[in-house]
Each structure stands twice: as structure tokens, then as C-alpha cells.
Amino acid sequence: MDNSIRLEYLQAMGIDVWIPRTFMPVVSESEPEADAVTKEETTELELPTNLLGAWVDLETEVASCTKCNLCQTRTQTVFGTGNKTADWMIIGEAPGQHEDEQGKPFVGKAGLLLTEMLRAAGLDRDEVFITNILKCRPPGNRDPKQEEVENCSAYLRQQRELLKPKIILAVGRIAAQTLLNTDAPLTKLRGNVHTLDGVPLVVVYHPAYLLRSLLEKRKAWQDLQLAVQTVKNNKG
Ligand code: URA
């Protein structure tokens, strides 16, 4: 991403004022594009064969899923991308138009902001695993229906079991409420460390909401720092 856009995002989040030095991203401008091997590719090579096979089987199963009507309107499924040995699992709501077109989660405007938020917390997109509650786009980006969430839940559960993350970041109200099985509003859910099957879970505002609400960007940064601190504390 262009550095000026990155700076704009960070400034809008208030990060320029109080980002700790240790969180500053290391950006290598000189690395030649042609030689770039993504961390996603290298970490896949590091996976034991049986685990890699389980991931491939699951992705193949998701790609041909017809459990609900979303299979009729999707361009393709959006399984998730990133490091399959990651400590961090980022879970959003559902693919939007860009994600549906590209087959990758969080690649639209909100995705760019999420990427920048992660980067500001010292995390590269390639080193976390990003996915959604739903693997198919709801038409017109409407909220997921209960039956769609239920049909898709086994896929996400299997992804969690394969990844065994050290922290889960629930992005936005729908992801948070679904994962924590609650109707509580996001304002009540953020700011705390929850637990999902023994894994710490932190809730952050959805970047699409942050793009509309400048005032909440600082809170999102606080939530990210809570997650970073939780991982650090658990590493001892
Ligand atoms: N919003 C989400 O919750 N997930 C995506 O992948 C894109 C936008």
C-alpha cells in the first residue's frame, strides 16, 4: 500500500501519537517483488503432511459446499488466507463483493484498514490467519441469517481446531455475538478478554464501521493493544 495512504489511516486512528516504538512496522522498500515468497507459502511447507492434508480437504469441502442458498449467488467461496501456523486468528462476518470476486477475506476498503491496524500492532497480514463466520457472500451484504451461520459453523470450528490459535480477534458485532453466543451489544463485548474453547478472544470494532466513525478508531487501537498484551502475557 502507498505509504501516504498508510499514514493517513494510522493518523486517523490516532496511532502516530502513541504507538510504542516496538510496534512500529518494519517496511522493506528495497525487497524486489519478483523474489517475494509469501510467508503463507513458506509456512505451508512447514506444516506436517497430515495437517496440510486436513487443511486441503477442508478447503476443498468448503469450495463445493451447497448447504445453503448462498451457493447459488456466490462467485466463489472465501475460505480464509494467511499463515496456517499462526498465533492470531482473525474472524470477520462474511465476504463482501470484493472478497467474493477475489476469493480472499478482507480485501476491500475495510480490509485495507484491517491490514493497516494489524500492521500498526506489529503484525503482517501473512503472519495471521484471516477468515469469516460465513464462507459465502450474502447478497447485497445483508446480515447473515441464523441458518447460514449454523450451516457454516462446522467449517469455522474445524479451522479453529486445525490452527490452534493463541488468540482470536472477533471483528465486528456479528462475529463477536456469533462466536460468544450472545446478544450483548459490541460496546459491552469490547474491552474484555473472553474465552472460546480455552482460547482468549478479543472483540474489535469492524473496520467498515471505523471508516464511518472516526471517533471510535482510538478504541479499536486500544482493543488491538489488549489482544497484543494478552498474547504476550500468555507467552509468559
Ligand atoms: N467484512 C467482513 O466481515 N469480512 C470480509 O471478508 C470483508 C468485509
mmCIF file of C-alpha atoms and ligand atoms in Angstrom:
data_model
loop_
_atom_site.group_PDB
_atom_site.id
_atom_site.type_symbol
_atom_site.label_atom_id
_atom_site.label_comp_id
_atom_site.label_asym_id
_atom_site.label_seq_id
_atom_site.Cartn_x
_atom_site.Cartn_y
_atom_site.Cartn_z
ATOM 1 C CA MET A 1 0.000 0.000 0.000
ATOM 2 C CA ASP A 2 1.125 3.541 -0.717
ATOM 3 C CA ASN A 3 2.893 4.990 2.338
ATOM 4 C CA SER A 4 0.825 8.171 2.310
ATOM 5 C CA ILE A 5 -2.432 6.176 2.495
ATOM 6 C CA ARG A 6 -0.932 4.060 5.282
ATOM 7 C CA LEU A 7 -0.004 7.208 7.178
ATOM 8 C CA GLU A 8 -3.484 8.621 6.651
ATOM 9 C CA TYR A 9 -5.063 5.504 8.153
ATOM 10 C CA LEU A 10 -2.674 5.485 11.095
ATOM 11 C CA GLN A 11 -3.210 9.170 11.738
ATOM 12 C CA ALA A 12 -6.987 8.739 11.576
ATOM 13 C CA MET A 13 -6.608 6.058 14.227
ATOM 14 C CA GLY A 14 -4.513 8.365 16.394
ATOM 15 C CA ILE A 15 -1.634 5.918 16.255
ATOM 16 C CA ASP A 16 1.023 8.456 15.351
ATOM 17 C CA VAL A 17 0.755 9.958 18.820
ATOM 18 C CA TRP A 18 1.090 6.905 20.983
ATOM 19 C CA ILE A 19 2.265 3.890 19.008
ATOM 20 C CA PRO A 20 5.008 2.208 21.085
ATOM 21 C CA ARG A 21 8.358 2.055 19.282
ATOM 22 C CA THR A 22 8.351 -1.748 19.444
ATOM 23 C CA PHE A 23 5.096 -1.871 17.442
ATOM 24 C CA MET A 24 6.464 0.138 14.542
ATOM 25 C CA PRO A 25 6.220 -1.869 11.350
ATOM 26 C CA VAL A 26 9.415 -2.818 9.589
ATOM 27 C CA VAL A 27 8.857 -1.986 5.933
ATOM 28 C CA SER A 28 11.478 -3.053 3.461
ATOM 29 C CA GLU A 29 11.087 -0.886 0.365
ATOM 30 C CA SER A 30 14.099 -2.417 -1.352
ATOM 31 C CA GLU A 31 12.920 -6.043 -1.479
ATOM 32 C CA PRO A 32 12.413 -6.970 -5.132
ATOM 33 C CA GLU A 33 8.845 -8.019 -5.962
ATOM 34 C CA ALA A 34 9.974 -10.905 -8.165
ATOM 35 C CA ASP A 35 11.807 -12.627 -5.311
ATOM 36 C CA ALA A 36 8.949 -12.256 -2.866
ATOM 37 C CA VAL A 37 7.813 -15.549 -1.394
ATOM 38 C CA THR A 38 4.858 -15.010 0.921
ATOM 39 C CA LYS A 39 5.002 -16.256 4.487
ATOM 40 C CA GLU A 40 1.803 -18.119 3.626
ATOM 41 C CA GLU A 41 3.752 -20.206 1.093
ATOM 42 C CA THR A 42 6.701 -20.872 3.406
ATOM 43 C CA THR A 43 4.590 -21.798 6.434
ATOM 44 C CA GLU A 44 2.527 -24.214 4.348
ATOM 45 C CA LEU A 45 5.765 -26.027 3.573
ATOM 46 C CA GLU A 46 6.482 -26.213 7.296
ATOM 47 C CA LEU A 47 3.175 -27.934 8.093
ATOM 48 C CA PRO A 48 3.290 -31.690 8.781
ATOM 49 C CA THR A 49 1.828 -33.569 5.812
ATOM 50 C CA ASN A 50 -1.226 -34.827 7.692
ATOM 51 C CA LEU A 51 -2.099 -31.314 8.877
ATOM 52 C CA LEU A 52 -1.593 -29.829 5.443
ATOM 53 C CA GLY A 53 -3.802 -32.607 4.054
ATOM 54 C CA ALA A 54 -6.527 -31.787 6.572
ATOM 55 C CA TRP A 55 -6.425 -28.117 5.547
ATOM 56 C CA VAL A 56 -6.584 -29.018 1.859
ATOM 57 C CA ASP A 57 -9.500 -31.422 2.453
ATOM 58 C CA LEU A 58 -11.396 -28.791 4.418
ATOM 59 C CA GLU A 59 -10.828 -26.086 1.812
ATOM 60 C CA THR A 60 -11.947 -28.464 -0.936
ATOM 61 C CA GLU A 61 -15.093 -29.319 1.020
ATOM 62 C CA VAL A 62 -15.898 -25.636 1.590
ATOM 63 C CA ALA A 63 -15.326 -24.816 -2.096
ATOM 64 C CA SER A 64 -18.072 -27.213 -3.156
ATOM 65 C CA CYS A 65 -20.467 -26.520 -0.259
ATOM 66 C CA THR A 66 -24.159 -26.400 -1.144
ATOM 67 C CA LYS A 67 -25.575 -26.458 2.390
ATOM 68 C CA CYS A 68 -27.425 -23.173 1.933
ATOM 69 C CA ASN A 69 -28.743 -20.900 -0.799
ATOM 70 C CA LEU A 70 -25.682 -18.664 -0.728
ATOM 71 C CA CYS A 71 -24.020 -21.209 -3.021
ATOM 72 C CA GLN A 72 -26.394 -20.043 -5.775
ATOM 73 C CA THR A 73 -25.364 -16.397 -5.607
ATOM 74 C CA ARG A 74 -21.659 -16.604 -4.703
ATOM 75 C CA THR A 75 -18.899 -16.217 -7.282
ATOM 76 C CA GLN A 76 -16.704 -18.439 -5.144
ATOM 77 C CA THR A 77 -16.236 -19.410 -1.515
ATOM 78 C CA VAL A 78 -13.859 -17.425 0.682
ATOM 79 C CA PHE A 79 -12.100 -19.973 2.862
ATOM 80 C CA GLY A 80 -9.553 -17.756 4.549
ATOM 81 C CA THR A 81 -5.942 -16.766 3.949
ATOM 82 C CA GLY A 82 -2.712 -16.443 5.850
ATOM 83 C CA ASN A 83 -0.411 -18.472 7.997
ATOM 84 C CA LYS A 84 -1.748 -21.897 8.921
ATOM 85 C CA THR A 85 0.599 -21.993 11.903
ATOM 86 C CA ALA A 86 -0.424 -18.519 13.092
ATOM 87 C CA ASP A 87 -0.843 -17.462 16.713
ATOM 88 C CA TRP A 88 -3.522 -14.987 15.620
ATOM 89 C CA MET A 89 -6.855 -15.941 14.094
ATOM 90 C CA ILE A 90 -8.866 -13.002 12.777
ATOM 91 C CA ILE A 91 -12.566 -13.730 12.263
ATOM 92 C CA GLY A 92 -14.876 -11.337 10.431
ATOM 93 C CA GLU A 93 -18.512 -11.581 9.454
ATOM 94 C CA ALA A 94 -18.818 -12.612 5.806
ATOM 95 C CA PRO A 95 -17.278 -11.881 2.419
ATOM 96 C CA GLY A 96 -18.407 -8.729 0.630
ATOM 97 C CA GLN A 97 -18.326 -8.014 -3.077
ATOM 98 C CA HIS A 98 -14.532 -7.738 -3.436
ATOM 99 C CA GLU A 99 -13.943 -10.816 -1.309
ATOM 100 C CA ASP A 100 -16.478 -12.779 -3.375
ATOM 101 C CA GLU A 101 -14.715 -11.687 -6.573
ATOM 102 C CA GLN A 102 -11.168 -12.396 -5.360
ATOM 103 C CA GLY A 103 -11.805 -15.398 -3.105
ATOM 104 C CA LYS A 104 -9.911 -13.764 -0.227
ATOM 105 C CA PRO A 105 -11.188 -12.225 3.023
ATOM 106 C CA PHE A 106 -10.923 -8.527 3.829
ATOM 107 C CA VAL A 107 -9.577 -7.233 0.512
ATOM 108 C CA GLY A 108 -11.899 -4.225 0.068
ATOM 109 C CA LYS A 109 -11.619 -0.813 1.742
ATOM 110 C CA ALA A 110 -12.405 -2.222 5.175
ATOM 111 C CA GLY A 111 -9.811 -4.920 4.537
ATOM 112 C CA LEU A 112 -7.152 -2.303 3.822
ATOM 113 C CA LEU A 113 -7.907 -0.656 7.132
ATOM 114 C CA LEU A 114 -7.809 -4.011 8.934
ATOM 115 C CA THR A 115 -4.432 -4.728 7.314
ATOM 116 C CA GLU A 116 -3.152 -1.361 8.499
ATOM 117 C CA MET A 117 -4.485 -1.890 12.006
ATOM 118 C CA LEU A 118 -2.689 -5.240 12.169
ATOM 119 C CA ARG A 119 0.476 -3.738 10.778
ATOM 120 C CA ALA A 120 0.347 -0.999 13.390
ATOM 121 C CA ALA A 121 0.185 -3.719 16.022
ATOM 122 C CA GLY A 122 3.338 -5.253 14.529
ATOM 123 C CA LEU A 123 1.536 -7.976 12.570
ATOM 124 C CA ASP A 124 1.865 -8.662 8.884
ATOM 125 C CA ARG A 125 -1.233 -9.980 7.088
ATOM 126 C CA ASP A 126 0.761 -13.035 6.010
ATOM 127 C CA GLU A 127 1.592 -13.982 9.576
ATOM 128 C CA VAL A 128 -2.007 -14.199 10.850
ATOM 129 C CA PHE A 129 -4.883 -16.326 9.596
ATOM 130 C CA ILE A 130 -7.937 -14.365 8.438
ATOM 131 C CA THR A 131 -11.351 -15.834 7.813
ATOM 132 C CA ASN A 132 -15.057 -15.157 8.328
ATOM 133 C CA ILE A 133 -18.078 -16.660 10.073
ATOM 134 C CA LEU A 134 -19.635 -17.223 6.628
ATOM 135 C CA LYS A 135 -17.602 -18.516 3.719
ATOM 136 C CA CYS A 136 -20.005 -17.129 1.086
ATOM 137 C CA ARG A 137 -21.194 -13.598 0.399
ATOM 138 C CA PRO A 138 -24.750 -12.795 1.465
ATOM 139 C CA PRO A 139 -26.410 -10.966 -1.454
ATOM 140 C CA GLY A 140 -26.218 -7.198 -1.073
ATOM 141 C CA ASN A 141 -24.018 -7.716 2.016
ATOM 142 C CA ARG A 142 -27.066 -8.281 4.204
ATOM 143 C CA ASP A 143 -26.535 -9.697 7.701
ATOM 144 C CA PRO A 144 -26.024 -13.468 7.819
ATOM 145 C CA LYS A 145 -29.173 -15.497 8.550
ATOM 146 C CA GLN A 146 -29.188 -17.821 11.548
ATOM 147 C CA GLU A 147 -29.415 -20.929 9.357
ATOM 148 C CA GLU A 148 -26.444 -19.758 7.252
ATOM 149 C CA VAL A 149 -24.357 -19.241 10.384
ATOM 150 C CA GLU A 150 -25.344 -22.681 11.652
ATOM 151 C CA ASN A 151 -24.539 -24.364 8.332
ATOM 152 C CA CYS A 152 -21.129 -22.714 8.184
ATOM 153 C CA SER A 153 -20.191 -23.146 11.848
ATOM 154 C CA ALA A 154 -18.605 -26.585 11.437
ATOM 155 C CA TYR A 155 -16.138 -25.176 8.895
ATOM 156 C CA LEU A 156 -15.014 -22.436 11.246
ATOM 157 C CA ARG A 157 -14.801 -24.865 14.158
ATOM 158 C CA GLN A 158 -12.561 -27.165 12.091
ATOM 159 C CA GLN A 159 -10.408 -24.209 11.076
ATOM 160 C CA ARG A 160 -10.010 -23.272 14.756
ATOM 161 C CA GLU A 161 -9.125 -26.861 15.652
ATOM 162 C CA LEU A 162 -6.521 -27.114 12.889
ATOM 163 C CA LEU A 163 -4.972 -23.725 13.575
ATOM 164 C CA LYS A 164 -4.981 -23.837 17.378
ATOM 165 C CA PRO A 165 -4.502 -20.061 17.650
ATOM 166 C CA LYS A 166 -3.165 -18.336 20.747
ATOM 167 C CA ILE A 167 -5.663 -15.521 20.283
ATOM 168 C CA ILE A 168 -8.860 -14.933 18.344
ATOM 169 C CA LEU A 169 -9.786 -11.453 17.195
ATOM 170 C CA ALA A 170 -13.531 -11.196 16.583
ATOM 171 C CA VAL A 171 -14.017 -8.380 14.090
ATOM 172 C CA GLY A 172 -17.328 -6.586 14.481
ATOM 173 C CA ARG A 173 -20.617 -7.212 16.223
ATOM 174 C CA ILE A 174 -21.827 -10.193 14.226
ATOM 175 C CA ALA A 175 -18.574 -12.133 14.549
ATOM 176 C CA ALA A 176 -18.396 -11.335 18.273
ATOM 177 C CA GLN A 177 -22.013 -12.230 19.014
ATOM 178 C CA THR A 178 -21.826 -15.424 16.977
ATOM 179 C CA LEU A 179 -18.569 -16.649 18.479
ATOM 180 C CA LEU A 180 -19.567 -15.780 22.037
ATOM 181 C CA ASN A 181 -23.162 -16.932 21.545
ATOM 182 C CA THR A 182 -24.636 -13.747 22.980
ATOM 183 C CA ASP A 183 -26.908 -10.855 22.042
ATOM 184 C CA ALA A 184 -24.869 -8.374 24.066
ATOM 185 C CA PRO A 185 -24.013 -5.187 22.172
ATOM 186 C CA LEU A 186 -20.488 -4.701 20.881
ATOM 187 C CA THR A 187 -19.892 -1.847 23.316
ATOM 188 C CA LYS A 188 -20.316 -4.372 26.144
ATOM 189 C CA LEU A 189 -18.216 -7.068 24.483
ATOM 190 C CA ARG A 190 -15.168 -4.981 23.584
ATOM 191 C CA GLY A 191 -12.577 -4.072 26.178
ATOM 192 C CA ASN A 192 -12.552 -7.534 27.788
ATOM 193 C CA VAL A 193 -10.689 -10.756 27.186
ATOM 194 C CA HIS A 194 -13.270 -13.512 26.583
ATOM 195 C CA THR A 195 -12.541 -17.213 26.100
ATOM 196 C CA LEU A 196 -13.671 -19.532 23.315
ATOM 197 C CA ASP A 197 -12.907 -23.216 23.939
ATOM 198 C CA GLY A 198 -9.966 -22.182 26.092
ATOM 199 C CA VAL A 199 -8.607 -19.645 23.584
ATOM 200 C CA PRO A 200 -8.559 -15.953 24.571
ATOM 201 C CA LEU A 201 -10.839 -13.866 22.365
ATOM 202 C CA VAL A 202 -10.800 -10.089 21.993
ATOM 203 C CA VAL A 203 -13.514 -8.130 20.198
ATOM 204 C CA VAL A 204 -12.684 -5.179 17.929
ATOM 205 C CA TYR A 205 -14.874 -2.755 16.018
ATOM 206 C CA HIS A 206 -15.415 -3.716 12.396
ATOM 207 C CA PRO A 207 -13.164 -1.637 10.109
ATOM 208 C CA ALA A 208 -16.163 -0.866 7.869
ATOM 209 C CA TYR A 209 -17.736 0.843 10.908
ATOM 210 C CA LEU A 210 -14.457 2.584 11.739
ATOM 211 C CA LEU A 211 -14.337 4.025 8.229
ATOM 212 C CA ARG A 212 -17.633 5.765 9.036
ATOM 213 C CA SER A 213 -16.909 6.655 12.635
ATOM 214 C CA LEU A 214 -13.639 8.485 13.182
ATOM 215 C CA LEU A 215 -14.309 8.761 16.901
ATOM 216 C CA GLU A 216 -14.110 5.022 17.523
ATOM 217 C CA LYS A 217 -10.741 4.461 15.846
ATOM 218 C CA ARG A 218 -8.863 5.101 19.061
ATOM 219 C CA LYS A 219 -10.973 2.475 20.862
ATOM 220 C CA ALA A 220 -10.164 -0.016 18.104
ATOM 221 C CA TRP A 221 -6.494 0.638 18.674
ATOM 222 C CA GLN A 222 -6.965 0.052 22.411
ATOM 223 C CA ASP A 223 -8.685 -3.270 21.671
ATOM 224 C CA LEU A 224 -5.823 -4.345 19.443
ATOM 225 C CA GLN A 225 -3.348 -3.474 22.155
ATOM 226 C CA LEU A 226 -5.392 -5.552 24.606
ATOM 227 C CA ALA A 227 -5.044 -8.511 22.231
ATOM 228 C CA VAL A 228 -1.298 -7.935 21.776
ATOM 229 C CA GLN A 229 -0.853 -7.753 25.558
ATOM 230 C CA THR A 230 -2.920 -10.922 26.074
ATOM 231 C CA VAL A 231 -0.676 -12.897 23.701
ATOM 232 C CA LYS A 232 2.422 -11.514 25.442
ATOM 233 C CA ASN A 233 1.101 -12.382 28.916
ATOM 234 C CA ASN A 234 0.210 -15.904 27.839
ATOM 235 C CA LYS A 235 3.697 -16.456 26.435
ATOM 236 C CA GLY A 236 4.944 -15.783 29.965
HETATM 237 N N1 URA B 1 -16.158 -7.708 6.063
HETATM 238 C C1 URA B 1 -16.003 -8.881 6.708
HETATM 239 O O1 URA B 1 -16.511 -9.064 7.805
HETATM 240 N N2 URA B 1 -15.275 -9.816 6.105
HETATM 241 C C2 URA B 1 -14.683 -9.659 4.954
HETATM 242 O O2 URA B 1 -14.007 -10.570 4.478
HETATM 243 C C3 URA B 1 -14.848 -8.412 4.294
HETATM 244 C C4 URA B 1 -15.590 -7.455 4.873
#
